[in-house]
Coordinates of C-alpha atoms and ligand atoms in Angstrom, one line a residue:
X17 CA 56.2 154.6 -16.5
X18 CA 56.6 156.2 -13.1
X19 CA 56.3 153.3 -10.5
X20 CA 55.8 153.7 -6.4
X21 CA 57.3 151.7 -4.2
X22 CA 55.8 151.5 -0.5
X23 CA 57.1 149.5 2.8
X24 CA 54.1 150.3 5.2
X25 CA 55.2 149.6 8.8
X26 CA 52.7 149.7 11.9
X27 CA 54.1 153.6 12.6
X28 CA 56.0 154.5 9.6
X29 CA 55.8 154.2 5.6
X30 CA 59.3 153.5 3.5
X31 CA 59.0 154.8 0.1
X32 CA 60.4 155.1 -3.1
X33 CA 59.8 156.6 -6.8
X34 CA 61.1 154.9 -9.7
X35 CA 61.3 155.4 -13.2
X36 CA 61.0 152.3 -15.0
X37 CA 61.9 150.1 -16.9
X38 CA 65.4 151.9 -16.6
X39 CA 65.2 152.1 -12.6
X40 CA 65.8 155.7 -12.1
X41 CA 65.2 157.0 -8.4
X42 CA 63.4 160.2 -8.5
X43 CA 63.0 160.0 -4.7
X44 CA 62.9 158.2 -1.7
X45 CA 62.0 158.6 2.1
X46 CA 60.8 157.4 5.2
X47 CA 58.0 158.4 7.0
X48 CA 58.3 157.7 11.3
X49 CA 56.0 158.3 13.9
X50 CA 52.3 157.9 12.2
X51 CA 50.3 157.7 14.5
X52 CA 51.9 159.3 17.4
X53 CA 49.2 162.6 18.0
X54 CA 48.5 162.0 21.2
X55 CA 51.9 162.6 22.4
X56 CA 51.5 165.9 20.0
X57 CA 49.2 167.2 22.1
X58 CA 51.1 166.3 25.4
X59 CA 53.4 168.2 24.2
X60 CA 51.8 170.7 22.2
X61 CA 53.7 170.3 19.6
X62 CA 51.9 171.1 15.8
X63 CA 53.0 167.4 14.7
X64 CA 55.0 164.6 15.9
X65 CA 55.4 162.4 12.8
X66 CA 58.5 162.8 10.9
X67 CA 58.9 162.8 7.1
X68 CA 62.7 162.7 5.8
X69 CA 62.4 162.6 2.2
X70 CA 65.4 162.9 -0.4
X71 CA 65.0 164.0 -4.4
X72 CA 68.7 164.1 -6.0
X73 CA 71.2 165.9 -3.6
X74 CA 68.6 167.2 -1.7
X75 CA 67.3 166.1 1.5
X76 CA 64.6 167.3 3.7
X77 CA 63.0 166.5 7.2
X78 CA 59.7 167.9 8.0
X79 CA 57.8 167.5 11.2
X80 CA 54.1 167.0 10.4
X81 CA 50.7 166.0 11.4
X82 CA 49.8 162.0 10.7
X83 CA 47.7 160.6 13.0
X84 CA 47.3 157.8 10.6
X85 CA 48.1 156.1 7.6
X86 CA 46.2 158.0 5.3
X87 CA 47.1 161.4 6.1
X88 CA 50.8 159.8 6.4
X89 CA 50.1 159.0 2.6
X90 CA 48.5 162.0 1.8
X91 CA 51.8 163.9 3.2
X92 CA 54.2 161.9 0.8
X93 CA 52.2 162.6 -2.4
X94 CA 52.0 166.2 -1.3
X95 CA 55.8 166.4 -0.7
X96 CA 56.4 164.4 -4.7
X97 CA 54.3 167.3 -6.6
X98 CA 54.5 170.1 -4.4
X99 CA 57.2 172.5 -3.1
X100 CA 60.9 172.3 -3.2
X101 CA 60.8 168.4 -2.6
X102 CA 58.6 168.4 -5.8
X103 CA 60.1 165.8 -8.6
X104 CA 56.9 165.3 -10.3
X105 CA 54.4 168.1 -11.9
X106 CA 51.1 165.2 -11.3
X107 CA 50.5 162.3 -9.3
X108 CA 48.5 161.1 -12.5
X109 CA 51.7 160.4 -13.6
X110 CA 52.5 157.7 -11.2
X111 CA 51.1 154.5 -13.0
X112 CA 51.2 151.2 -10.9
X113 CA 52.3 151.2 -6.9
X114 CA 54.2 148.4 -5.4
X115 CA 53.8 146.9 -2.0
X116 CA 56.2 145.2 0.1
X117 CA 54.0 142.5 2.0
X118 CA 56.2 140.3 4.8
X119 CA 53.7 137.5 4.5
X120 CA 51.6 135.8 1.3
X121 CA 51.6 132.1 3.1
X122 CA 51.2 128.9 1.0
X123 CA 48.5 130.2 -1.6
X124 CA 51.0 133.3 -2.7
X125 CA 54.2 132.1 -4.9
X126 CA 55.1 135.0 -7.0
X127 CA 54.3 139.3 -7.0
X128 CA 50.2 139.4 -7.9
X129 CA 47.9 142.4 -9.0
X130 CA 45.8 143.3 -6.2
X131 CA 42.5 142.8 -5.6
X132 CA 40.1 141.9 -3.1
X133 CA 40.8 138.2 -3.2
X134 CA 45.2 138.8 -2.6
X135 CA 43.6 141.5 0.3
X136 CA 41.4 138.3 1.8
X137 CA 44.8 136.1 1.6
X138 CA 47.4 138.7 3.0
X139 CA 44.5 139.0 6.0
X140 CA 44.7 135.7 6.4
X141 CA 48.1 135.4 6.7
X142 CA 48.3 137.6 9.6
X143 CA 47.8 135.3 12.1
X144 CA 51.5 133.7 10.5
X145 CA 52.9 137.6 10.6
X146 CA 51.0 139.6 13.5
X147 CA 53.5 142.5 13.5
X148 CA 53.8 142.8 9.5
X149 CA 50.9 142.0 7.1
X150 CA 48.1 144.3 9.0
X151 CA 50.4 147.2 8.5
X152 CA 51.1 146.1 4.9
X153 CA 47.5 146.0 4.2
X154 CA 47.1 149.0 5.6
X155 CA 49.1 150.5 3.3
X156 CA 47.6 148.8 0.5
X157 CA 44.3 150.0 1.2
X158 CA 45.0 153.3 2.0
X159 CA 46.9 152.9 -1.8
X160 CA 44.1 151.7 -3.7
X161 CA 41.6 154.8 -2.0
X162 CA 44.3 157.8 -2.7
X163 CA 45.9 156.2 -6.1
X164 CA 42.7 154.5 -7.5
X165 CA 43.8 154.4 -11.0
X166 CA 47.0 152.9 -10.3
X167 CA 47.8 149.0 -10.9
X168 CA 48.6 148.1 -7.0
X169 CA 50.8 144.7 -7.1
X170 CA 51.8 143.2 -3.9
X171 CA 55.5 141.5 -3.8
X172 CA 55.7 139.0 -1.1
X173 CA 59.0 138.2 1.2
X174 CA 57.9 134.8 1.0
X175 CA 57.5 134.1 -2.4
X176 CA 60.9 133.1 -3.6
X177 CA 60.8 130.6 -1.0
X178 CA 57.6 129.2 -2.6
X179 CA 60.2 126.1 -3.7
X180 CA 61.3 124.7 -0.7
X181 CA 60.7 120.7 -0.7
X182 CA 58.8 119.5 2.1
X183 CA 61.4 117.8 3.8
X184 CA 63.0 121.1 4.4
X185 CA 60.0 123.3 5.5
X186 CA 58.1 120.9 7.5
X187 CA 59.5 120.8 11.7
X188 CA 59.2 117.4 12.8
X189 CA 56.1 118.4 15.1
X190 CA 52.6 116.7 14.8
X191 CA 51.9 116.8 11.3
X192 CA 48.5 117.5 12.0
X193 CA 49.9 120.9 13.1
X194 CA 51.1 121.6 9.4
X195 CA 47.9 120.4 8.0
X196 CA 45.2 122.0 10.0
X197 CA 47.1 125.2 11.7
X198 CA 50.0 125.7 8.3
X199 CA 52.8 125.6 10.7
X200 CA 56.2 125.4 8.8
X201 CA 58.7 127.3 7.5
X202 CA 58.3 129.9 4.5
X203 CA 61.1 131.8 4.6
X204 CA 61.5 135.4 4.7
X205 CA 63.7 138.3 2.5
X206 CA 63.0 136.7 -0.3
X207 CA 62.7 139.3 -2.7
X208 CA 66.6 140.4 -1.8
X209 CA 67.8 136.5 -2.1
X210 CA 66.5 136.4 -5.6
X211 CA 67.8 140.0 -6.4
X212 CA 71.6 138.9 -5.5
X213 CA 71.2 135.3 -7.2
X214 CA 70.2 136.9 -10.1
X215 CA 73.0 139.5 -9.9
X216 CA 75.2 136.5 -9.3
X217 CA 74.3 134.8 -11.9
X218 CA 74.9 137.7 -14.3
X219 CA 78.5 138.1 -12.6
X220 CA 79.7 134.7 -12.9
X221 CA 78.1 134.9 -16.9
X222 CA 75.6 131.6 -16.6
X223 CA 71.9 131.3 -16.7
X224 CA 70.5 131.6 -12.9
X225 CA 68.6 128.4 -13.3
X226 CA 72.0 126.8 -13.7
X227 CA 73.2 128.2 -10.4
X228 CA 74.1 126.4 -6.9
X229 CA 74.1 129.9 -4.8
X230 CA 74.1 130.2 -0.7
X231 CA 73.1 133.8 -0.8
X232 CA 73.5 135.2 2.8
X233 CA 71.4 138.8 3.6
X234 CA 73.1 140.2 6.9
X235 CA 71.4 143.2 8.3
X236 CA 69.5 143.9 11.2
X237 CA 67.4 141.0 9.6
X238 CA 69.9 138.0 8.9
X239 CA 69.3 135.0 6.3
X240 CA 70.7 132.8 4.4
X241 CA 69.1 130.3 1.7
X242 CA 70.7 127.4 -0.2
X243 CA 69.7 127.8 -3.9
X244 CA 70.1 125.0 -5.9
X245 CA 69.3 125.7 -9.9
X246 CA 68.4 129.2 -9.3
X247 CA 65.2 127.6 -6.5
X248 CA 65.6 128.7 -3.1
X249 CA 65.7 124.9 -1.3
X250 CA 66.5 126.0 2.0
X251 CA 66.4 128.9 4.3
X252 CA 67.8 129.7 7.7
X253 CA 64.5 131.5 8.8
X254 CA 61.1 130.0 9.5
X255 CA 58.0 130.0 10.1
X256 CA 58.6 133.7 11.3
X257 CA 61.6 136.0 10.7
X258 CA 62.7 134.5 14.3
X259 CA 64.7 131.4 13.4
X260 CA 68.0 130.9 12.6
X261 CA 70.7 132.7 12.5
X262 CA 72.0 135.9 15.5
X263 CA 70.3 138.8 14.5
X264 CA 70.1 142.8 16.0
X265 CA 68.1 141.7 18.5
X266 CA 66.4 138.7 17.4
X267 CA 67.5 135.5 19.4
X268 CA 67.5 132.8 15.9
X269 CA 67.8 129.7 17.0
X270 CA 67.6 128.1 20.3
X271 CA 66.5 125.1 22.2
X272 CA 62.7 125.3 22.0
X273 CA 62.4 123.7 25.5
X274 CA 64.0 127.1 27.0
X275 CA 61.0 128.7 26.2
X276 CA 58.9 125.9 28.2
X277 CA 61.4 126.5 31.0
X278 CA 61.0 129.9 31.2
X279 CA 57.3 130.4 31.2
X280 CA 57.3 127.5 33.9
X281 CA 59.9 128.8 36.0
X282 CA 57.9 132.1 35.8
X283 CA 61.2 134.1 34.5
X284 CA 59.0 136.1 31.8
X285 CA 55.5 136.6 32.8
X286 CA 53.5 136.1 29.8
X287 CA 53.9 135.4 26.2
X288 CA 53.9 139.3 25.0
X289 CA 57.3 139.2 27.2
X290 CA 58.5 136.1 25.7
X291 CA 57.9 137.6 22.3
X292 CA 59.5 140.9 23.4
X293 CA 62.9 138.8 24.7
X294 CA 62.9 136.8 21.6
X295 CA 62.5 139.6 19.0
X296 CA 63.8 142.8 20.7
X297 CA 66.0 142.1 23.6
X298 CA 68.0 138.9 22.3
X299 CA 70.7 138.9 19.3
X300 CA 74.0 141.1 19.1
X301 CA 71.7 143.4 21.4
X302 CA 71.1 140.7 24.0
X303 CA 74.8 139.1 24.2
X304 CA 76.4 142.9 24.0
X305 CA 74.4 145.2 26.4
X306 CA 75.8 147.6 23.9
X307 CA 72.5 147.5 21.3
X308 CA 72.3 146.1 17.8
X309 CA 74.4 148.4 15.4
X310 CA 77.7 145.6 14.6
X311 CA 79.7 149.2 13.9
X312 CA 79.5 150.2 17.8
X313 CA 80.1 146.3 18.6
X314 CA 83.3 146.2 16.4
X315 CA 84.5 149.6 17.4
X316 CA 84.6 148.0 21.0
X317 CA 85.1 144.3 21.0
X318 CA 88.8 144.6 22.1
X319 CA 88.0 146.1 25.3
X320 CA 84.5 144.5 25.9
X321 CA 84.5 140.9 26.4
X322 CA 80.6 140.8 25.9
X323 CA 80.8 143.1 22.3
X324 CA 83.7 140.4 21.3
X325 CA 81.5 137.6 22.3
X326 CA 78.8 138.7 20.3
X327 CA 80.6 139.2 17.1
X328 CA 82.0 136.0 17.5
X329 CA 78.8 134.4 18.1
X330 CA 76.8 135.7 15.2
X331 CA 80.2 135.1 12.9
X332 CA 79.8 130.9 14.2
X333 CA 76.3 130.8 13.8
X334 CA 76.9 131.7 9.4
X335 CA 79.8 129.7 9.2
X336 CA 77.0 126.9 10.5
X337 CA 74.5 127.6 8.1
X338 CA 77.3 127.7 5.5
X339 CA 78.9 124.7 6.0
X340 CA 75.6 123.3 5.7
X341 CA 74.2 124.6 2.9
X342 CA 77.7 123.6 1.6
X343 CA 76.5 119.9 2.2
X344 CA 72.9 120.5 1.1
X345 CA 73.9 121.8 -2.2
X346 CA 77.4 120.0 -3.4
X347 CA 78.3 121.7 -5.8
X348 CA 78.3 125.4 -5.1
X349 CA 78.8 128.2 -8.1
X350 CA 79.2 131.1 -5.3
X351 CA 78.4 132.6 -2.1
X352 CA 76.9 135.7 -2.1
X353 CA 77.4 138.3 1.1
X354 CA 74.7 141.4 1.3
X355 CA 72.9 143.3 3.5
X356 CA 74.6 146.1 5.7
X357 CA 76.6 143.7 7.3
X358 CA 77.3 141.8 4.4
X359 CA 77.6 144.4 2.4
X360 CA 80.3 146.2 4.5
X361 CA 81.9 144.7 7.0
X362 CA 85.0 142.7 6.0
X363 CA 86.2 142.0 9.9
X364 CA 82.6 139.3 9.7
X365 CA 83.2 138.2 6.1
X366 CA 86.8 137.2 7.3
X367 CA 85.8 135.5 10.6
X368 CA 82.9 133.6 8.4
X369 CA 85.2 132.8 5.3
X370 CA 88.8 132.2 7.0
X371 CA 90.3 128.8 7.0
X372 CA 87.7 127.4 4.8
X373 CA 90.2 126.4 1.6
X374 CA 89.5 122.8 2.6
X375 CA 85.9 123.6 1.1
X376 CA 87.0 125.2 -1.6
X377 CA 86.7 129.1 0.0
X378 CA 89.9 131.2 -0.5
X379 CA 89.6 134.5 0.9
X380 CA 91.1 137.4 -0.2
X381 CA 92.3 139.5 2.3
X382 CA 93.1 143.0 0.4
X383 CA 89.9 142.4 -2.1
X384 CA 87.9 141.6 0.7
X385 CA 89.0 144.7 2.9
X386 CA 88.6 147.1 0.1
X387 CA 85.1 146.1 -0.8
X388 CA 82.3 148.4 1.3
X389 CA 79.8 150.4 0.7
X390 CA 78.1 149.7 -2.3
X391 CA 81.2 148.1 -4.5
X392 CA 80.0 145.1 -5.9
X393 CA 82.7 142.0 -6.2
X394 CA 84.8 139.1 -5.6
X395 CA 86.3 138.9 -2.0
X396 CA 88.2 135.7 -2.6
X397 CA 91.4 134.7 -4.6
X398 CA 91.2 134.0 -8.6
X399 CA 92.1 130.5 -7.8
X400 CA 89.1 129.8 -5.2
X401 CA 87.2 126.7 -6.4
X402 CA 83.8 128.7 -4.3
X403 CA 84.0 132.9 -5.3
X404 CA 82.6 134.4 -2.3
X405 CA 81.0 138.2 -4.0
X406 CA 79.7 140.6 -2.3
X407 CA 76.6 142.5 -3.8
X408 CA 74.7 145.1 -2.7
X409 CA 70.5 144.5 -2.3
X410 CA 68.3 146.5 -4.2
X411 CA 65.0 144.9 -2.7
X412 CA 62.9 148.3 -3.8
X413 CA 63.8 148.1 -7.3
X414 CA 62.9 144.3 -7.6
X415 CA 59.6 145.6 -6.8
X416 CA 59.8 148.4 -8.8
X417 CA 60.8 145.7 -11.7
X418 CA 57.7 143.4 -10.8
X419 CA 55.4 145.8 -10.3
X420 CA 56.6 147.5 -14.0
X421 CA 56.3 143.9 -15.4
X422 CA 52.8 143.2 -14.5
X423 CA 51.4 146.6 -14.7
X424 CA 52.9 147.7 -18.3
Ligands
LIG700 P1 68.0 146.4 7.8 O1 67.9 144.9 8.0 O2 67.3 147.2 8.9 O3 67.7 146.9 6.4 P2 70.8 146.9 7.2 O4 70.8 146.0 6.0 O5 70.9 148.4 6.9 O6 69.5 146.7 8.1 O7 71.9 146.5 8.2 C1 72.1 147.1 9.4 C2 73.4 146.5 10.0 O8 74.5 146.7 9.2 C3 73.7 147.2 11.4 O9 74.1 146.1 12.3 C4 74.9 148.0 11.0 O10 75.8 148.2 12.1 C5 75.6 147.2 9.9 N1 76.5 148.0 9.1 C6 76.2 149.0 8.3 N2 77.4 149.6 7.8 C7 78.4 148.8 8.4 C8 79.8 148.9 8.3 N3 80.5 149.8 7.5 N4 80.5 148.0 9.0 C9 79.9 147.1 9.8 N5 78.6 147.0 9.9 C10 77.8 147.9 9.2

């Protein structure tokens, strides 16, 4: 069964192809720029959205016309059966499609089927995810009209989550607050947590459900969650992908009386600039002055006090969160490093893991330096009480497995 996986951003659409249930990639690519005609004809240029898709070896980048999602869509499907991108002789051959979808609030607690009801839900969680779930639904409606005989399932970032205990997703505001307005935390990347327990779980050869795991996702996103019998029971992110730890450019946590102090002080002018200094100019971005990539930070942070600083920074803020979970949990099977960051870089796996033997954590230095892009495994000594493994997310073929399960 051929299965397609979709991320639909507010001006772009992530995709891939699978075959399942053996998780083949036919193809994958990333649509940028939907949306962006007018500037075309600014610049009379013939389009202005950007389409790099990749079958096998191959990779192409094609500029085209997409002045919205649906011609954005109808471009993709194009470049799967036609041409010399083609990997498939019939888009009748694609069975179910699978969404990503940031947001499925309290009511959503595992990947659903959609119809209009899980449409009326995702809607209404969009006042809890203002950037993410309209342009998800997008995407899922523009789905449903150009695919109509295809099962569309909708995979939520919140759902693994769906087991936190009260007393760790409620904030000690007004409880009315929870009850009337559903502020609290849900949790976010959930669908990668659970793809690296499970992994984990498979490593260290016991069921998942039998698992203490602090599974920590360090991208341009960052997260980590305390997993206690294979149930996420705490997570560093919160009511919005916002809280917690340093991120790219997203502040994590902070006093919230700064905010207070500077809308009064008049230092940002409105909200929309408090929202654009929290998610966009804060993080490694915000401390560094040198942007978000950790690569360029790291390449620089002997010379540049401020790239140093930041490093160091987000490296403290983990080792918080771990030390933590550490205590939530007690007894801890593994922790679990993924994400481009976690995935890759050893000098932030060492400056989060070193000198933590007293809690059981012995790092490895040689395994953990030879274990980037993509190699799975154990970055800490054969005697560590805690492994510390490193596994690469696969959050696209998660949903290509949910979406094969409840479509076949
Ligand atoms: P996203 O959250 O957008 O999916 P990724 O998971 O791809 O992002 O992570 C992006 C981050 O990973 C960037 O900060 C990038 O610098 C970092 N990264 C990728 N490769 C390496 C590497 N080899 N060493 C250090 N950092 C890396």
């Amino acid at each position: 069964m051929l299965v397609f996986v979709i991320n639909c951003g507010s001006s772009s659409i992530k995709y891939q192809l699978f075959d399942m249930p053996a998780r083949r990639q036919l193809a994958r690519g990333l649509l940028e720029r939907i949306g962006e005609a007018g500037s075309a004809v600014l610049t009379h240029r013939a389009g202005s959205a950007v389409l790099t898709h990749r079958a096998g070896e191959g990779k192409w980048i094609l500029e085209l016309d997409a002045p919205d999602h649906r011609a954005g869509l109808d471009h993709i499907l194009r470049a799967l059966v036609s041409g010399e991108t083609a990997v498939i002789d019939d888009l009748s051959r694609i069975r179910a499609v699978g969404h990503r979808v940031v947001h499925g609030g309290e009511e959503i607690r595992e990947a659903v089927v959609i119809d209009d009801a899980v449409e009326a839900v995702i809607e209404r969680c969009a006042e809890l995810a203002p950037v993410h779930n309209p342009p998800n639904l997008v995407g899922i409606r523009t789905a449903r009209a150009v695919l109509p005989g295809c099962t569309q399932v909708a995979v939520f970032d919140t759902a693994f989550h769906h087991t936190l205990p009260k007393k760790a997703y409620l904030y000690a505001l007004p409880l009315e607050l929870y009850e009337r307005h559903h502020i609290r935390k849900y949790g976010f990347h959930g669908t990668s947590h659970e793809y690296v327990a499970t992994e984990a779980a498979r490593l260290l050869g016991k069921p998942l459900l039998a698992c203490n795991l602090i599974t920590c996702h360090l991208g341009n996103g960052c997260s980590m969650t305390a997993i206690e019998a294979g149930r996420s029971v705490d997570t560093s992110m919160g009511m919005t992908p916002l809280q917690g730890l340093m991120m790219g450019t997203r502040s994590g946590d902070l006093d919230p009386a700064v905010l207070v102090h500077l809308l009064r002080n008049g230092w940002v002018s409105d909200v929309a600039e408090l929202d654009r200094l929290l998610n966009r100019r804060s993080g490694l971005a915000g401390i560094s002055g040198l942007g978000n990539d950790m690569r360029t930070l790291e390449e620089h942070m002997e010379t540049n006090e401020r790239a140093r600083l930041a490093v160091e920074m987000f490296a403290h803020r983990v080792r918080f969160y771990l030390g933590g979970y550490l205590a939530l949990l007690g007894r801890c099977d593994a922790v679990v490093f993924t994400g481009g960051i976690g995935e890759n870089d050893s000098l932030l796996r060492r400056l989060v893991l070193e000198g933590l033997e007293p809690l059981g954590l012995s790092l490895d230095p040689e395994k953990n330096a030879a274990t980037v892009r993509g190699k799975p495994g154990a970055i800490t000594t054969s005697a560590s009480r805690v492994p510390a493994l490193v596994i690469p997310t696969d959050e696209e073929g998660m949903i290509a497995a949910s979406t094969y399960e409840l479509a076949k």
